[in-house]
Short mmCIF file of C-alpha atoms in Angstrom, two decimals:
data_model
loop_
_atom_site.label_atom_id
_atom_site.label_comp_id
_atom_site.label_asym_id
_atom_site.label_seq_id
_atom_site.Cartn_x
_atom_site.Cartn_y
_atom_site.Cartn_z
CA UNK A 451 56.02 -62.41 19.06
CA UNK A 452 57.59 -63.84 15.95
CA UNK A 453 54.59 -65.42 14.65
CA UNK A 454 53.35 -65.94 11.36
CA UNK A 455 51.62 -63.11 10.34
CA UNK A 456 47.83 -63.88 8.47
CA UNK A 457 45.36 -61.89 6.03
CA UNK A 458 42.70 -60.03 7.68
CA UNK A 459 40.44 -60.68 5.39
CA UNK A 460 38.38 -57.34 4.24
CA UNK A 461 40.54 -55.30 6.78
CA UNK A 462 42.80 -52.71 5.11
CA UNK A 463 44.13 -49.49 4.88
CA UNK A 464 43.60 -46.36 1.97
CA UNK A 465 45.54 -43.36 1.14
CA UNK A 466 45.38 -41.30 -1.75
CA UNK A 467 48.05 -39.23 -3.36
CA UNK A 468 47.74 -37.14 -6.67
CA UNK A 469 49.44 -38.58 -9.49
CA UNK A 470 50.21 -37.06 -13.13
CA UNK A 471 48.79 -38.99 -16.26
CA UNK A 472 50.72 -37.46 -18.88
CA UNK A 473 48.93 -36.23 -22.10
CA UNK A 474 49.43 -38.82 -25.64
CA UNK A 475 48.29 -38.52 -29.13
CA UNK A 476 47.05 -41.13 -31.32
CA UNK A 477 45.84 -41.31 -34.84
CA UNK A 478 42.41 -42.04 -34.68
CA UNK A 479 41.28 -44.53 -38.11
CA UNK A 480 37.96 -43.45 -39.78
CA UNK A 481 36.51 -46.10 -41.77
CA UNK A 482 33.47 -45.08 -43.60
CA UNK A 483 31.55 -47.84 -44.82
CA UNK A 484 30.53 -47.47 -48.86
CA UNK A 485 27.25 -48.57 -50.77
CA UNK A 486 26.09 -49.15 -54.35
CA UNK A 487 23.29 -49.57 -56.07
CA UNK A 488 22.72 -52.98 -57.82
CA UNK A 489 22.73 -51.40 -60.95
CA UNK A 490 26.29 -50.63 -60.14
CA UNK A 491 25.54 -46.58 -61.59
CA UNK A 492 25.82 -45.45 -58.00
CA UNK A 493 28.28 -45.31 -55.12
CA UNK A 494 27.55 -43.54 -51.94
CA UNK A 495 29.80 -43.61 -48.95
CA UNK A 496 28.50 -43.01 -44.87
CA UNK A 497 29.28 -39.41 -43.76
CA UNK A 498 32.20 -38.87 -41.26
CA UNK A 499 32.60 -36.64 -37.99
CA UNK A 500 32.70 -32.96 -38.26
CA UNK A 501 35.69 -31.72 -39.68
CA UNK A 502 37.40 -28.47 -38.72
CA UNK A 503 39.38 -28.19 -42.31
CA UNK A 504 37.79 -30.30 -44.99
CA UNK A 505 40.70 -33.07 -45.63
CA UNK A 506 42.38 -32.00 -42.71
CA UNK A 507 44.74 -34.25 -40.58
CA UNK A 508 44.28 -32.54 -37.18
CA UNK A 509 40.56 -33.14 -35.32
CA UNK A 510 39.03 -30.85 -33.38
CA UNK A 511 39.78 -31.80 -29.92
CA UNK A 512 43.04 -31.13 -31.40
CA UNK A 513 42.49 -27.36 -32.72
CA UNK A 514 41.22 -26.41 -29.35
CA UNK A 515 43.79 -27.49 -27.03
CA UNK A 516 45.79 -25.38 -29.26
CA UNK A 517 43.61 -22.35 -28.78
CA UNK A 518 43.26 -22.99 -24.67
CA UNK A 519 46.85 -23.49 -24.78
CA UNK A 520 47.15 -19.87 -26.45
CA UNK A 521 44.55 -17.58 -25.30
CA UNK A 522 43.51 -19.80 -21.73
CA UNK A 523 47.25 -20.45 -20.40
CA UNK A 524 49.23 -17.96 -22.40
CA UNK A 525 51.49 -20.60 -23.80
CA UNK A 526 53.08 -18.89 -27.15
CA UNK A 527 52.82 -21.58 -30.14
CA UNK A 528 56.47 -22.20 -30.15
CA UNK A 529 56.33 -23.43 -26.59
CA UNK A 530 53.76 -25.58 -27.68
CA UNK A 531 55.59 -27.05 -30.17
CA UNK A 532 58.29 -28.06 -28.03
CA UNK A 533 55.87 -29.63 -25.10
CA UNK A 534 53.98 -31.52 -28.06
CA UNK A 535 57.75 -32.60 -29.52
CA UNK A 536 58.24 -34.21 -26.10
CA UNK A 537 54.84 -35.79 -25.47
CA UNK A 538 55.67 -37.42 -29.05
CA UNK A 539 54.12 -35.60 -31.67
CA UNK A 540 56.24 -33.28 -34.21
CA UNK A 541 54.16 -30.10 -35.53
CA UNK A 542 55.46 -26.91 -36.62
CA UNK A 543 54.23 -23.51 -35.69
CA UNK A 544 52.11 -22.47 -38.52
CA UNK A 545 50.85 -26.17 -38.16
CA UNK A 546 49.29 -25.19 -35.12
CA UNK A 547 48.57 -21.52 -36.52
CA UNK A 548 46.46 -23.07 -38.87
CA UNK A 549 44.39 -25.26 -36.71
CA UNK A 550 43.39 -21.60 -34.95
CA UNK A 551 42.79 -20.05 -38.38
CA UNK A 552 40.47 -23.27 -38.92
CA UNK A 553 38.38 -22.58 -35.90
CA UNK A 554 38.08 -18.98 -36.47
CA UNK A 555 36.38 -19.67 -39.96
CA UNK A 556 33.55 -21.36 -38.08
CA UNK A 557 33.84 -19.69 -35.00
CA UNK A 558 33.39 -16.42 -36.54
CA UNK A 559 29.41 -16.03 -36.27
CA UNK A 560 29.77 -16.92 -32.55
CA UNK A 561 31.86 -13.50 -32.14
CA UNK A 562 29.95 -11.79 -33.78
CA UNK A 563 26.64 -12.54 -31.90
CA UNK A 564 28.52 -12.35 -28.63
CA UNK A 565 29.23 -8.81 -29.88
CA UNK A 566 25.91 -8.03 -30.78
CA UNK A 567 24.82 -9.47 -27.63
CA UNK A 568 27.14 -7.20 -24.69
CA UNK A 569 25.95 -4.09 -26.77
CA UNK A 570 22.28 -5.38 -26.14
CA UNK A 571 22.86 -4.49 -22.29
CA UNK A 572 21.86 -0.98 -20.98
CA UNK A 573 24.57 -0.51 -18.84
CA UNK A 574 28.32 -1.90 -20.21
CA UNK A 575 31.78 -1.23 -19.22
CA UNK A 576 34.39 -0.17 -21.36
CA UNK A 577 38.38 -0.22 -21.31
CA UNK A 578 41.68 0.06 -23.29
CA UNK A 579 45.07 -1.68 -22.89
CA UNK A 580 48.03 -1.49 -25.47
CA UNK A 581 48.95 -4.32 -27.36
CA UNK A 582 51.90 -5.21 -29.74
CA UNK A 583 51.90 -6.03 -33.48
CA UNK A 584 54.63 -7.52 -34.28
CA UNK A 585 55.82 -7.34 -38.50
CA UNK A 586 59.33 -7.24 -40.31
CA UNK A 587 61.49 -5.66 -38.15
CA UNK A 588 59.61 -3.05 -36.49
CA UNK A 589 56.58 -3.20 -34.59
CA UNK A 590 53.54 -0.80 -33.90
CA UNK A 591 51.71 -0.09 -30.29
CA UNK A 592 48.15 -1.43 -31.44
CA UNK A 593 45.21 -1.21 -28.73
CA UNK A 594 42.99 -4.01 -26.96
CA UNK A 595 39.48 -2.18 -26.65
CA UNK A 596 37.32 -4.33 -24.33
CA UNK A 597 33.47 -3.55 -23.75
CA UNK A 598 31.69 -5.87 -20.89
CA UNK A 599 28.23 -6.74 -19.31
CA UNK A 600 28.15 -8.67 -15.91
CA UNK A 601 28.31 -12.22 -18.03
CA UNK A 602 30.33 -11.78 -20.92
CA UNK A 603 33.18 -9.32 -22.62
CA UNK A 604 33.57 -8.91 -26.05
CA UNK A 605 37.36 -7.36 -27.16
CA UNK A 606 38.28 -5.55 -30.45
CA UNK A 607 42.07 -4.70 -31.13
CA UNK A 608 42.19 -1.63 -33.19
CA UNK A 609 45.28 0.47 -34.61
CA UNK A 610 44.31 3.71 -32.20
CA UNK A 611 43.41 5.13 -28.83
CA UNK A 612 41.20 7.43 -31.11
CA UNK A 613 37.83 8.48 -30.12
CA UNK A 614 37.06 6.95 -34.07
CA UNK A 615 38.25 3.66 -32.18
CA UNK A 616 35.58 3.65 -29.51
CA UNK A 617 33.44 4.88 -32.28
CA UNK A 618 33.89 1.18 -33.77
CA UNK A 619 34.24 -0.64 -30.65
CA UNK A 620 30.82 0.49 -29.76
CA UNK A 621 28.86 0.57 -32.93
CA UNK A 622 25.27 2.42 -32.14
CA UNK A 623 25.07 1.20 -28.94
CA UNK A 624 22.63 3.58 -26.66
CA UNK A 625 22.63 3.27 -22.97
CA UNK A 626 25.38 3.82 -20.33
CA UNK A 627 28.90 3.80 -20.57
CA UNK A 628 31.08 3.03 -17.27
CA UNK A 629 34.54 4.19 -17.96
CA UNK A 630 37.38 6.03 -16.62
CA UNK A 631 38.26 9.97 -17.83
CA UNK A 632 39.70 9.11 -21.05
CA UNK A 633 38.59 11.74 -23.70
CA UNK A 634 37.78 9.37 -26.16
CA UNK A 635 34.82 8.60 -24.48
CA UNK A 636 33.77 11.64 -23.25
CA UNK A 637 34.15 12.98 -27.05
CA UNK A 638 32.04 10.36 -27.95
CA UNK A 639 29.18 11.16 -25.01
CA UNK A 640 29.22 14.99 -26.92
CA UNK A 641 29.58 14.22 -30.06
CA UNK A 642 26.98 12.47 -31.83
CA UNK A 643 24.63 12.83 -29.47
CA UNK A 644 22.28 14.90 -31.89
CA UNK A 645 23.81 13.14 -35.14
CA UNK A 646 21.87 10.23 -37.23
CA UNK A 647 24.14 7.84 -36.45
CA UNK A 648 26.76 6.79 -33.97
CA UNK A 649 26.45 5.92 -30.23
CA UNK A 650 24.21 7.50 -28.16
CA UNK A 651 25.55 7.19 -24.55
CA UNK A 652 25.94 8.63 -20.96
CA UNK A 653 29.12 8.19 -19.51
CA UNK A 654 29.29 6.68 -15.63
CA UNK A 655 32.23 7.30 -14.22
CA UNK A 656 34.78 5.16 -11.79
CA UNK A 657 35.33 5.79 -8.42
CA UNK A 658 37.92 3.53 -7.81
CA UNK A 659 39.65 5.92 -10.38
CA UNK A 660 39.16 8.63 -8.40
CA UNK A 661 40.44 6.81 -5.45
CA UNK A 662 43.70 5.84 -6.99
CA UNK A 663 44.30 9.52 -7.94
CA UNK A 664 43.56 11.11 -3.81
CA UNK A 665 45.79 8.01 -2.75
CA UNK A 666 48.61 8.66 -4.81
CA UNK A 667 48.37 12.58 -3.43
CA UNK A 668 48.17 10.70 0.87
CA UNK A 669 51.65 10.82 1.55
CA UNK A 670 52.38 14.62 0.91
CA UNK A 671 49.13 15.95 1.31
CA UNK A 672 47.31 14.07 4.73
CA UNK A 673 44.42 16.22 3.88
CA UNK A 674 43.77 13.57 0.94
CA UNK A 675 42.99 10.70 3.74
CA UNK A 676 39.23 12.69 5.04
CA UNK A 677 38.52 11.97 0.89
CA UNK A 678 39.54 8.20 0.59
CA UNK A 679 37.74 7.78 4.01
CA UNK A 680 34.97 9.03 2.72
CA UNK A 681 34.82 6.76 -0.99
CA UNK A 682 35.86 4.13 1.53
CA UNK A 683 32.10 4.69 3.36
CA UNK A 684 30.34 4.70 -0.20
CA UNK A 685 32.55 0.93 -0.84
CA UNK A 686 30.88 0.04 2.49
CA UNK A 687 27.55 0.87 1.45
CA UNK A 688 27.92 -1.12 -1.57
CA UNK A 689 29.61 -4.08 -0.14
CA UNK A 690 26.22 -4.10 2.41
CA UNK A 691 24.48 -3.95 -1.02
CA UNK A 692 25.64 -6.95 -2.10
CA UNK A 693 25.21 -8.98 0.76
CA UNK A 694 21.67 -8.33 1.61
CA UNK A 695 18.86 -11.25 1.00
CA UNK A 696 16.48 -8.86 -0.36
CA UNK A 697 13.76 -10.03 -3.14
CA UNK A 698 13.77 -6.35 -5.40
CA UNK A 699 17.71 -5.70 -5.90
CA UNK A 700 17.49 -2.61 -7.55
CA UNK A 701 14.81 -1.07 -5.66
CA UNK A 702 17.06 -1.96 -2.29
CA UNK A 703 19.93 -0.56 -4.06
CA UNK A 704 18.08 2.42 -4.91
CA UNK A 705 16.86 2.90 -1.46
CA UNK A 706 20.51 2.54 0.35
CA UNK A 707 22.18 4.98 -2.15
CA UNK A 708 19.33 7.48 -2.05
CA UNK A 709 19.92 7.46 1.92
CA UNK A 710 23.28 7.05 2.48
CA UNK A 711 25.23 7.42 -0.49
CA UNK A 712 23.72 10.35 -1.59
CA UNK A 713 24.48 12.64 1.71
CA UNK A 714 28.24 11.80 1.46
CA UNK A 715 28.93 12.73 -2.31
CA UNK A 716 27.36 15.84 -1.58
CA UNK A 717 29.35 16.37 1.71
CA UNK A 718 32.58 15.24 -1.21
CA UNK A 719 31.79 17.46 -3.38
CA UNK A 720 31.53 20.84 -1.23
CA UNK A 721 34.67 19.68 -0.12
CA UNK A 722 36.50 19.09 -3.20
CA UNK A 723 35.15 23.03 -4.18
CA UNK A 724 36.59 24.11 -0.75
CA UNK A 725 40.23 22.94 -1.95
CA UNK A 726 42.65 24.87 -3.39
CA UNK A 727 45.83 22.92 -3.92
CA UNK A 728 48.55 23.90 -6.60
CA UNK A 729 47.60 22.89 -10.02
CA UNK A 730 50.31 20.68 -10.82
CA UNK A 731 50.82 18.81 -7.29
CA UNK A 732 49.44 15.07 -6.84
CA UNK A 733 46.35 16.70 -5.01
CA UNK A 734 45.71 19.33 -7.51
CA UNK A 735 45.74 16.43 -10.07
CA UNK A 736 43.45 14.60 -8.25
CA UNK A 737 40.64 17.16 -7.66
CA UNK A 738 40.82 18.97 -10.85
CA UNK A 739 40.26 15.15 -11.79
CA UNK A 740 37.25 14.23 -9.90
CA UNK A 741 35.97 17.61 -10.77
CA UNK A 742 36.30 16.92 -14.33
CA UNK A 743 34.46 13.76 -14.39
CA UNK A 744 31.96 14.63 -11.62
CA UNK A 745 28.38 14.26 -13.18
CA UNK A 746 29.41 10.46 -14.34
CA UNK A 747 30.41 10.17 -10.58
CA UNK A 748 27.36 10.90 -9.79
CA UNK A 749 25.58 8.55 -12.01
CA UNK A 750 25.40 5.27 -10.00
CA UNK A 751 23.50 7.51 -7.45
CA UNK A 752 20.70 7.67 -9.96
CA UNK A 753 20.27 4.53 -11.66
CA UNK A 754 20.77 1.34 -9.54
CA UNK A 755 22.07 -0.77 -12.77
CA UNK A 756 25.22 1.62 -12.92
CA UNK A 757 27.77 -0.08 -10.76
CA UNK A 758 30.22 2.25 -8.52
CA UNK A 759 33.29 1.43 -10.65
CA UNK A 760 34.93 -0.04 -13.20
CA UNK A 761 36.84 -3.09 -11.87
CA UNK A 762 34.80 -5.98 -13.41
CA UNK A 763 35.87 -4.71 -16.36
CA UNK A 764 39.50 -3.69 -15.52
CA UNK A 765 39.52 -7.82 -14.06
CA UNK A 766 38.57 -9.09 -17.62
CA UNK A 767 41.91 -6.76 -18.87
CA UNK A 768 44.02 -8.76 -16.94
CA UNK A 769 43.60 -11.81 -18.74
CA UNK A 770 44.85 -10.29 -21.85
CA UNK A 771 47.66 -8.24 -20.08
CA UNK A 772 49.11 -11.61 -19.10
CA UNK A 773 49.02 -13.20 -22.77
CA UNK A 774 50.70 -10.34 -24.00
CA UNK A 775 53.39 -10.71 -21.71
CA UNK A 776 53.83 -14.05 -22.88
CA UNK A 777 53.70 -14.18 -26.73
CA UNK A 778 54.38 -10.80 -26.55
CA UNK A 779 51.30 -9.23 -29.62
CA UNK A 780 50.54 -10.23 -32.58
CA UNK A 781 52.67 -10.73 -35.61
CA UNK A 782 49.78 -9.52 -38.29
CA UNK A 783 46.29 -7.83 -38.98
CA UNK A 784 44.93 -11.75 -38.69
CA UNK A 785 46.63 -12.30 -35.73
CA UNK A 786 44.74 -9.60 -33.76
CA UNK A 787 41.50 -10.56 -35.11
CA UNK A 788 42.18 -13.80 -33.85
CA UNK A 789 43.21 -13.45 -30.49
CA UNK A 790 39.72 -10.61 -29.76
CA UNK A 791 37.61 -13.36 -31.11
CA UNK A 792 39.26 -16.26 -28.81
CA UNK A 793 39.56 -13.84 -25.51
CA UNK A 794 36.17 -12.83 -26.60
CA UNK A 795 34.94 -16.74 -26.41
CA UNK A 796 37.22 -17.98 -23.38
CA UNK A 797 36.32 -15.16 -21.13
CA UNK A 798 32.68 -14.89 -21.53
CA UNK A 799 32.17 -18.64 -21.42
CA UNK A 800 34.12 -17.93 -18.08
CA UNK A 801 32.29 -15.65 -16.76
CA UNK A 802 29.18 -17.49 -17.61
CA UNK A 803 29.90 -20.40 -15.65
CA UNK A 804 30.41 -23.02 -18.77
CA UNK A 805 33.59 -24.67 -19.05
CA UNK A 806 35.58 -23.04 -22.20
CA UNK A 807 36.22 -26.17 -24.20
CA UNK A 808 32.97 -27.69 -23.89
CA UNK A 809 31.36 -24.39 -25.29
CA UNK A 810 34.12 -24.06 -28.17
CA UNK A 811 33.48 -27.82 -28.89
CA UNK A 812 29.83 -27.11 -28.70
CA UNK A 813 30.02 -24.00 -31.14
CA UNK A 814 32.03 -25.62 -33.79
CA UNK A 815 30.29 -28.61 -33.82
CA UNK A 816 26.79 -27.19 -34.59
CA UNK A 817 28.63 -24.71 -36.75
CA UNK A 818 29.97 -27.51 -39.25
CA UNK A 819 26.82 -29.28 -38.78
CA UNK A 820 24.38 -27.08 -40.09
CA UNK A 821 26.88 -26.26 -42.76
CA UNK A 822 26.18 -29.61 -43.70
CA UNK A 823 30.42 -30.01 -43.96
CA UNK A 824 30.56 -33.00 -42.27
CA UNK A 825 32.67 -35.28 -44.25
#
């Protein structure tokens, strides 16, 4: 109407929108208030916050956005450097190397008992992956060993594929071993099974393995589609598995594979014996395969803790995969030890449920402080 227009008062409108608050640094001043004693003989000054390096410039809050940057988002330290240069701090590489080095000194014990405590499960999955070291002018394939329990990983890099490597990936660890048909591990199942010392393990082998194998045979050989149909039925079982409300797990799990499970490996196996396909073709492959590695098929069938394959840990691999695409290895001995001990930390907090940095803030903290360097 042309009028003029008046508050309504407490009448109004919201929307939201997500906005960016862009990351800053700051020096942070420390004062640390000092005392004497009236006979002037003594001066004692208050104790500061936890340091990560004794004298060091860098806190750390600092040091771990560093190591999330690294081993979390796969951001190579150079890249760093230049997102820090533009948020308004200048640091170098080894600047930021040494903050990592710094948190691996106290970090160290946390590895170790993470270690200690996925090699305390009776059931564990184990994998391999290559990764690069990096030195003057040449490089060497080095290998990212990974061993895992359903709430943390713990990952070695070692020079070899060797069965000495899983030898030292797995310590004396007794119990079960889900893995694919590598040798290495089946050299270590008959090796020192008798002996003193080493491992003592059963192998449990991976059906979706022995899956990938009959599917890359399907499109020359249709006969390979009545065997993925069948491992297909087993996955069905154990998705059911999974989904039931049922108060005893393992004695439902038990129960369901004895009945079901059970009938169709056995129908799978007098079929794979029925086969004769040409050695060397995709479906000869694939059933001298499955036939190789049959018993540790058979394991889950047995012992509900065994899962039916090896994908939780092949999932944790992937993680690592994708930092080595990115920063590409390591570029020393250190460098590897570092980067098992942070995937080791990230991941497992992960799959814990804890939120990375507050556990690698939590671990360092108590680490310095019962060190008693606090100044």
């Amino acid at each position: 109407c042309g009028g003029e227009l008046e508050e309504m008062s407490g009448q109004f409108e919201e929307s939201e929108e997500i906005d960016v608050l862009e990351r800053s640094f700051r020096i942070v001043v420390q004062k640390r208030q000092k005392y004497r004693c009236r006979c002037g003989g003594c001066v004692e000054t208050a104790p500061g916050p936890p340091k990560l390096i004794p004298g060091g410039r860098y806190s750390i809050d600092f040091a771990l956005e560093v190591a999330l940057g690294k081993y979390a988002y796969h951001l190579p330290l150079a890249r760093q450097v230049k997102q820090m240069r533009r948020e308004g701090l200048a640091v170098t590489s080894q600047t930021l190397w040494d903050q990592l080095v710094g948190l691996e000194m106290w970090l160290e014990p946390s590895y170790q008992a993470l270690g200690e405590y996925v090699l305390s499960s009776p059931v564990v999955g184990a994998d391999e992956t290559r990764w690069r070291l990096m030195g003057k002018g040449k490089s060497r394939s080095w290998w990212v060993w990974s061993v895992t329990r359903e709430d943390a990983v713990f990952y070695r890099l070692l020079s070899s594929r060797s069965t000495q490597a899983a030898r030292d990936l797995l310590g004396d660890y007794q119990g079960i071993v889900m893995c694919d048909g590598y040798s290495a591990y089946s050299a270590l199942a008959k090796g020192p099974v008798q002996a003193r010392d080493g491992p003592r393990i059963q192998l449990a082998h991976c059906w979706s393995h022995t899956r990938r194998k009959f599917l890359e045979a399907e499109p020359h050989y249709p006969e390979a589609s009545w065997m993925l149909e069948q491992i297909g039925e087993l996955y069905r079982i154990e998705r059911e598995i999974r989904e039931a409300e049922v108060s005893d797990r393992l004695a439902h799990t038990r129960e369901r594979r004895q009945a079901e499970s059970t009938p169709i490996v056995r129908e799978i196996q007098s079929w794979l014996m029925e086969q004769r396909p040409l050695r060397k073709s995709a479906l000869g492959k694939a059933v001298r395969y499955t036939a190789k590695i049959w018993p540790g098929l058979c394991c889950f069938l047995d012992d509900p803790r065994v899962p039916i394959d090896n994908n939780a840990t092949e999932r944790e691999m992937r993680t690592v995969a994708l930092g080595r695409k990115n920063h590409h290895g390591s570029r020393s001995v250190h460098g590897t030890r570092v980067a098992g001990m942070f995937y080791s930390l990230i991941e497992s907090a992960e799959l814990a449920g804890v939120d990375p940095r507050t556990y690698l803030r939590t671990a360092v903290h108590r680490a310095i402080v019962s060190s008693g360097a606090v100044t």
